[in-house]
């Protein structure tokens, strides 16, 4: 008997807000949105375990529910169904524009891949996951602008195992907080069948442009060239030599890492679970590679830190970048972890206590490569403050959540653990050779703190 194809597309369709619920409108990109204009898209994948799910139930029940609830959600989060509009000069600011008939591309598929393998923590071939997320958002050249869809969905059946919900969004659409609010609404509406519960208990997005700075045109000019040439985001495609794995760091271990750093570096200004987790991962990954200079970056949510603060439900991007650069030798020696913790702690403290505030009217990445061009640039996707494992569409909470877009630059993902809010779940994407070196370095290093 012939084996089933790895992926079969069952349907290509589009989902719009309910008729006559959203007028034509535009959302201008604000300061923080423009910073992400030409960067890679954000791609997330949620796996839901349903051992008895059949193709009939999937097609007749699960898919219609997801489509209907998505449509209602788009009524309240209209930018997700719109398009990014970028003009060739800085005289007109880019915007996310919705006009009647705009929609979200919605793909339905069936996969013969091993559901249990994909949802494990062990190293798995990154290429397998690329089949489960929507294709990159392709730009098209219009008469006086470039138009790019900002959001798409793919739902994939694994017969007798479960299904996955994959999402791709343009980074200028919004940060993790905005995506979290959207998903909370979508899952609430999917569970109840209407938006009544969401409207009674949820939070509507705030579309007012509350983050604007006089020199935004200067920043825009730095980003516009790629779009004026019909910019296309890079795809994630097979074959690849990369693998992804998930590592759990418990609260007990985190506390011991924090205690060790505080004892060895009593003057360090900032020691948190986030800091020590990132520092430990940075030093371990550095030891698994043969690089010369490393840069490590992560974002800071500015909503509560801007003066005056802006609402938590502010729609869009409201994060700034915090970075630390180090020679690899500083990270790979006996005190590599301590050095990484010191660098990240100092940079974070400097960012949070800067008397001029988190946001300055200049390009925030100026001076980034003062020490030279890094061989390796790593980042962090996600935050443990947002509980993405609470996303229940009505068939239970996800068995696994993966941030696929860390594959673009070998970054890490970081979230609260599925089993406990106190533990951290860290996703890592490396080449197969680097992962083989990384795993024992990670495990043996933690043994000193157990």
Coordinates of C-alpha atoms in Angstrom, one line a residue, residues 20-428:
X20 CA -21.1 45.3 7.0
X21 CA -19.4 45.1 10.4
X22 CA -16.1 46.9 9.5
X23 CA -16.0 50.2 7.5
X24 CA -13.0 50.9 5.3
X25 CA -10.3 52.3 7.5
X26 CA -6.5 52.6 7.9
X27 CA -4.2 52.3 10.8
X28 CA -1.0 54.4 10.3
X29 CA 2.2 52.7 11.4
X30 CA 3.7 54.3 14.5
X31 CA 7.3 54.6 15.6
X32 CA 7.8 51.1 16.9
X33 CA 5.9 49.5 14.0
X34 CA 8.3 51.0 11.4
X35 CA 11.3 49.6 13.2
X36 CA 10.1 46.1 12.1
X37 CA 9.1 47.1 8.6
X38 CA 11.7 45.0 6.7
X39 CA 12.3 42.3 9.2
X40 CA 11.3 38.6 8.9
X41 CA 7.7 37.6 9.6
X42 CA 6.5 36.0 12.9
X43 CA 5.4 32.4 12.6
X44 CA 3.7 30.4 15.4
X45 CA 2.4 26.9 15.5
X46 CA 0.0 25.4 18.1
X47 CA -0.6 21.6 18.3
X48 CA -3.9 20.3 19.8
X49 CA -4.1 16.6 20.7
X50 CA -7.4 14.8 19.8
X51 CA -6.7 11.0 19.6
X52 CA -10.0 10.2 18.1
X53 CA -10.3 13.0 15.5
X54 CA -11.4 11.9 12.1
X55 CA -11.2 13.7 8.8
X56 CA -15.0 14.0 8.7
X57 CA -15.1 15.6 12.2
X58 CA -12.2 17.9 11.2
X59 CA -13.8 19.1 8.0
X60 CA -17.4 19.3 9.3
X61 CA -16.9 20.6 12.8
X62 CA -13.4 21.9 13.6
X63 CA -12.7 23.9 10.5
X64 CA -16.1 25.6 10.3
X65 CA -15.8 26.6 13.9
X66 CA -12.3 28.1 13.5
X67 CA -13.4 30.0 10.4
X68 CA -16.6 31.4 11.9
X69 CA -14.9 32.4 15.1
X70 CA -12.0 34.0 13.2
X71 CA -14.5 36.0 11.1
X72 CA -16.1 37.4 14.3
X73 CA -12.7 38.1 15.8
X74 CA -11.6 40.1 12.7
X75 CA -14.6 42.3 13.3
X76 CA -12.8 43.6 16.5
X77 CA -9.2 43.3 15.2
X78 CA -9.7 44.6 11.7
X79 CA -5.9 45.1 10.9
X80 CA -5.4 41.3 10.9
X81 CA -7.5 41.1 7.7
X82 CA -6.0 44.2 6.1
X83 CA -2.9 44.9 4.0
X84 CA 0.3 46.7 4.7
X85 CA 0.5 49.7 2.4
X86 CA 4.0 51.2 1.8
X87 CA 4.5 54.2 -0.4
X88 CA 7.8 54.8 -2.4
X89 CA 8.7 58.1 -0.5
X90 CA 8.6 59.2 3.0
X91 CA 6.0 61.9 2.2
X92 CA 3.3 59.4 3.0
X93 CA 3.6 57.1 6.0
X94 CA 3.0 53.4 5.7
X95 CA -0.3 52.1 7.0
X96 CA -2.3 48.9 7.5
X97 CA -5.4 49.4 5.3
X98 CA -8.7 47.5 5.4
X99 CA -11.2 47.9 2.6
X100 CA -14.4 45.9 2.2
X101 CA -13.6 42.4 0.8
X102 CA -10.2 42.2 2.4
X103 CA -9.6 38.8 4.1
X104 CA -7.2 36.4 5.7
X105 CA -5.9 33.5 3.6
X106 CA -7.0 30.3 5.3
X107 CA -5.5 27.0 4.3
X108 CA -6.8 23.5 5.3
X109 CA -4.4 20.6 5.0
X110 CA -3.8 17.0 6.1
X111 CA -0.5 15.6 7.2
X112 CA 1.0 12.2 7.5
X113 CA 3.9 13.4 9.8
X114 CA 4.2 11.9 13.2
X115 CA 2.2 14.1 15.6
X116 CA 4.0 12.7 18.7
X117 CA 7.4 13.3 17.2
X118 CA 6.5 16.9 16.2
X119 CA 5.2 17.7 19.7
X120 CA 8.2 16.3 21.6
X121 CA 11.1 18.2 23.2
X122 CA 13.9 16.2 21.5
X123 CA 15.8 17.6 18.5
X124 CA 13.5 17.4 15.4
X125 CA 14.1 18.4 11.8
X126 CA 13.1 22.0 11.3
X127 CA 11.9 21.4 7.8
X128 CA 9.0 19.3 8.9
X129 CA 7.4 22.3 10.6
X130 CA 7.6 24.5 7.6
X131 CA 4.9 22.5 5.9
X132 CA 2.5 23.4 8.7
X133 CA 2.7 27.2 8.6
X134 CA 1.3 29.4 5.9
X135 CA 3.6 30.5 3.1
X136 CA 5.4 33.9 3.5
X137 CA 3.2 36.9 2.9
X138 CA 3.9 38.0 -0.7
X139 CA 4.0 41.7 -1.6
X140 CA 2.5 43.0 -4.8
X141 CA 3.3 46.3 -6.6
X142 CA 0.4 48.6 -7.1
X143 CA 0.2 51.9 -9.0
X144 CA 1.6 54.0 -6.2
X145 CA 2.5 51.6 -3.4
X146 CA 3.5 48.1 -2.4
X147 CA 0.8 46.0 -0.8
X148 CA 1.5 43.1 1.6
X149 CA -1.0 40.8 3.5
X150 CA -0.3 40.9 7.2
X151 CA -1.8 37.7 8.5
X152 CA -2.5 34.1 7.3
X153 CA -3.6 30.8 8.8
X154 CA -3.1 27.1 8.1
X155 CA -5.0 24.4 10.0
X156 CA -3.6 20.9 9.5
X157 CA -5.2 17.5 10.4
X158 CA -3.2 14.6 11.8
X159 CA -5.7 11.8 11.6
X160 CA -6.4 10.0 14.9
X161 CA -3.9 12.3 16.6
X162 CA -5.0 16.0 16.5
X163 CA -4.5 19.1 14.5
X164 CA -2.3 22.2 14.4
X165 CA -3.0 25.9 13.9
X166 CA -0.2 27.7 12.1
X167 CA 0.0 31.4 11.8
X168 CA 2.2 33.9 9.9
X169 CA 2.0 37.6 10.5
X170 CA 4.0 40.6 9.3
X171 CA 6.0 41.9 12.2
X172 CA 4.8 45.5 11.7
X173 CA 1.2 44.3 12.5
X174 CA 2.0 43.9 16.2
X175 CA 4.2 42.5 18.9
X176 CA 3.6 39.5 21.1
X177 CA 1.2 41.3 23.4
X178 CA -1.0 42.3 20.4
X179 CA -0.9 38.7 19.1
X180 CA -1.8 37.4 22.5
X181 CA -4.8 39.7 22.8
X182 CA -6.0 38.6 19.4
X183 CA -5.6 34.9 20.2
X184 CA -7.4 35.3 23.5
X185 CA -10.3 36.8 21.7
X186 CA -10.3 34.2 18.9
X187 CA -10.2 31.3 21.3
X188 CA -12.9 32.8 23.6
X189 CA -15.2 33.3 20.6
X190 CA -14.4 29.8 19.3
X191 CA -15.3 28.2 22.6
X192 CA -18.6 30.1 23.0
X193 CA -19.7 30.5 19.4
X194 CA -20.3 34.3 19.8
X195 CA -18.4 37.3 21.0
X196 CA -20.7 38.0 23.9
X197 CA -18.3 36.5 26.5
X198 CA -15.3 38.3 25.0
X199 CA -17.1 41.6 25.0
X200 CA -18.2 41.1 28.6
X201 CA -14.9 39.9 29.9
X202 CA -12.2 40.6 27.3
X203 CA -10.5 43.8 26.3
X204 CA -11.0 45.5 23.0
X205 CA -7.8 46.7 21.2
X206 CA -6.9 50.4 21.5
X207 CA -6.2 51.6 17.9
X208 CA -5.2 55.2 18.8
X209 CA -1.7 56.0 17.6
X210 CA -0.1 56.8 21.0
X211 CA 3.5 56.3 20.1
X212 CA 4.7 58.9 17.6
X213 CA 8.0 60.9 17.4
X214 CA 9.0 63.9 15.3
X215 CA 11.9 62.1 13.6
X216 CA 9.8 59.2 12.4
X217 CA 10.3 60.2 8.7
X218 CA 14.1 59.8 9.2
X219 CA 13.6 56.3 10.5
X220 CA 11.1 55.5 7.7
X221 CA 13.7 56.6 5.1
X222 CA 16.2 54.1 6.5
X223 CA 13.7 51.3 5.8
X224 CA 12.0 52.3 2.6
X225 CA 14.5 51.3 0.0
X226 CA 13.8 47.5 0.2
X227 CA 10.0 48.1 -0.1
X228 CA 10.4 50.5 -3.0
X229 CA 12.0 47.6 -4.8
X230 CA 9.0 45.3 -4.1
X231 CA 10.4 43.7 -1.0
X232 CA 9.5 40.1 -0.4
X233 CA 10.1 38.5 3.0
X234 CA 12.5 35.5 2.9
X235 CA 10.9 32.1 3.0
X236 CA 11.7 29.2 5.3
X237 CA 12.2 26.2 3.1
X238 CA 13.6 22.7 2.9
X239 CA 16.0 21.1 2.8
X240 CA 17.7 22.4 5.9
X241 CA 20.3 21.0 8.3
X242 CA 18.6 22.7 11.2
X243 CA 16.9 21.0 14.1
X244 CA 14.8 22.4 16.9
X245 CA 14.6 21.2 20.5
X246 CA 12.8 22.3 23.7
X247 CA 14.4 22.7 27.1
X248 CA 12.7 23.1 30.4
X249 CA 14.3 25.1 33.2
X250 CA 12.5 24.7 36.5
X251 CA 11.9 27.4 39.1
X252 CA 14.2 25.6 41.4
X253 CA 17.0 25.8 38.9
X254 CA 16.3 29.4 38.1
X255 CA 16.4 30.4 41.7
X256 CA 19.8 28.7 42.1
X257 CA 21.1 30.4 39.0
X258 CA 20.0 33.7 40.4
X259 CA 21.5 33.0 43.8
X260 CA 24.8 32.0 42.1
X261 CA 24.9 35.2 40.1
X262 CA 24.0 37.4 43.0
X263 CA 26.7 35.8 45.2
X264 CA 29.5 35.9 42.6
X265 CA 28.5 39.4 41.3
X266 CA 27.2 41.2 44.3
X267 CA 27.2 44.6 42.5
X268 CA 25.2 43.4 39.5
X269 CA 22.3 45.8 39.2
X270 CA 19.7 43.4 37.8
X271 CA 19.1 39.7 38.4
X272 CA 15.9 38.1 37.2
X273 CA 14.8 34.7 36.0
X274 CA 14.7 36.1 32.4
X275 CA 18.2 37.4 32.7
X276 CA 19.8 34.2 34.0
X277 CA 17.9 32.0 31.6
X278 CA 19.0 34.1 28.6
X279 CA 22.6 34.4 30.0
X280 CA 22.8 30.6 30.5
X281 CA 21.5 29.9 27.0
X282 CA 23.8 32.5 25.4
X283 CA 26.9 31.0 27.0
X284 CA 25.9 27.4 26.2
X285 CA 25.2 28.2 22.6
X286 CA 28.5 30.1 22.3
X287 CA 30.3 27.0 23.5
X288 CA 28.7 24.9 20.8
X289 CA 29.9 27.2 18.0
X290 CA 33.2 28.4 16.6
X291 CA 32.6 32.2 16.4
X292 CA 34.5 35.3 17.3
X293 CA 32.0 37.9 18.3
X294 CA 28.4 37.5 19.5
X295 CA 25.5 39.8 19.9
X296 CA 22.4 38.9 22.0
X297 CA 19.2 40.9 21.8
X298 CA 15.7 40.9 23.3
X299 CA 12.8 43.3 23.4
X300 CA 11.3 45.2 26.3
X301 CA 7.6 46.0 26.4
X302 CA 7.3 49.8 26.7
X303 CA 3.5 50.1 27.3
X304 CA 3.9 50.7 31.1
X305 CA 7.3 52.4 30.8
X306 CA 6.5 55.2 28.5
X307 CA 5.7 58.5 30.2
X308 CA 2.8 58.8 30.3
X309 CA 2.0 55.0 30.2
X310 CA -0.2 53.8 27.4
X311 CA -3.0 51.1 27.7
X312 CA -2.0 47.5 27.9
X313 CA -4.4 46.8 25.0
X314 CA -2.6 49.3 22.7
X315 CA -2.6 47.6 19.2
X316 CA 0.6 47.3 17.4
X317 CA 4.3 47.1 18.3
X318 CA 5.4 48.8 21.5
X319 CA 8.7 47.2 22.2
X320 CA 12.3 48.4 22.1
X321 CA 15.5 46.4 21.6
X322 CA 18.0 45.8 24.3
X323 CA 21.3 44.2 23.1
X324 CA 24.7 43.1 24.5
X325 CA 27.8 42.3 22.5
X326 CA 30.7 40.1 23.6
X327 CA 33.8 38.3 22.3
X328 CA 33.0 34.6 22.2
X329 CA 36.0 33.9 24.4
X330 CA 34.3 35.9 27.2
X331 CA 31.3 33.5 27.0
X332 CA 33.0 30.2 26.6
X333 CA 35.4 30.2 29.6
X334 CA 34.8 28.9 33.1
X335 CA 33.0 32.2 33.9
X336 CA 31.1 32.4 30.6
X337 CA 27.7 32.2 32.3
X338 CA 28.6 34.9 34.8
X339 CA 30.0 37.2 32.1
X340 CA 26.8 36.8 30.1
X341 CA 24.6 37.5 33.1
X342 CA 26.7 40.6 33.9
X343 CA 26.4 41.9 30.4
X344 CA 22.7 41.3 30.0
X345 CA 21.9 42.5 33.5
X346 CA 23.9 45.8 33.0
X347 CA 22.3 46.5 29.7
X348 CA 18.8 45.8 30.9
X349 CA 19.3 48.0 34.0
X350 CA 20.7 50.8 31.8
X351 CA 17.7 50.6 29.5
X352 CA 15.1 50.6 32.3
X353 CA 16.7 53.4 34.3
X354 CA 17.8 55.7 31.6
X355 CA 16.8 59.2 32.6
X356 CA 15.9 60.0 29.0
X357 CA 13.5 57.2 28.8
X358 CA 13.3 54.0 26.8
X359 CA 12.5 55.8 23.5
X360 CA 14.8 58.3 21.9
X361 CA 14.2 60.2 18.7
X362 CA 16.9 58.4 16.7
X363 CA 17.4 55.1 15.0
X364 CA 17.7 52.7 18.1
X365 CA 20.3 50.4 16.4
X366 CA 22.9 53.1 15.9
X367 CA 26.2 52.0 17.4
X368 CA 25.1 48.4 17.5
X369 CA 28.2 47.1 15.8
X370 CA 30.7 49.4 17.5
X371 CA 32.9 46.4 18.4
X372 CA 32.7 44.9 14.9
X373 CA 30.3 42.9 12.9
X374 CA 29.2 39.9 15.0
X375 CA 29.7 36.4 13.6
X376 CA 26.5 35.4 15.4
X377 CA 23.4 37.4 16.2
X378 CA 20.8 35.9 18.5
X379 CA 17.5 37.1 19.7
X380 CA 14.7 36.1 22.0
X381 CA 11.1 35.5 20.8
X382 CA 8.3 35.6 23.4
X383 CA 8.0 36.3 27.1
X384 CA 6.9 34.1 30.0
X385 CA 4.5 36.9 31.0
X386 CA 2.1 35.9 28.2
X387 CA 0.5 32.5 28.7
X388 CA 0.2 31.1 25.1
X389 CA -0.5 27.7 26.5
X390 CA -3.9 29.0 27.6
X391 CA -5.1 29.2 24.0
X392 CA -8.0 26.8 24.0
X393 CA -10.3 26.9 21.0
X394 CA -12.7 24.4 22.6
X395 CA -10.7 21.2 22.2
X396 CA -8.4 21.7 25.2
X397 CA -5.2 23.6 25.6
X398 CA -2.3 23.1 23.2
X399 CA -0.1 20.1 23.7
X400 CA 2.8 22.1 22.2
X401 CA 3.5 25.6 21.1
X402 CA 6.4 26.3 18.7
X403 CA 7.8 29.6 17.4
X404 CA 8.9 28.7 14.0
X405 CA 10.3 32.1 13.0
X406 CA 13.3 31.6 15.4
X407 CA 14.7 29.5 12.5
X408 CA 15.5 32.7 10.5
X409 CA 18.4 33.7 12.8
X410 CA 18.9 30.8 15.2
X411 CA 17.3 32.7 18.0
X412 CA 15.6 31.1 21.0
X413 CA 12.0 31.2 22.1
X414 CA 11.0 31.7 25.7
X415 CA 7.7 31.1 27.4
X416 CA 6.1 29.9 30.6
X417 CA 6.0 26.2 30.7
X418 CA 2.8 24.3 29.8
X419 CA 2.8 22.4 33.1
X420 CA 3.8 25.3 35.4
X421 CA 3.8 29.1 35.2
X422 CA 6.9 29.1 37.4
X423 CA 9.1 27.0 35.0
X424 CA 10.4 28.2 31.6
X425 CA 10.2 26.5 28.3
X426 CA 13.0 27.4 25.9
X427 CA 13.0 26.6 22.2
X428 CA 16.3 26.4 20.4

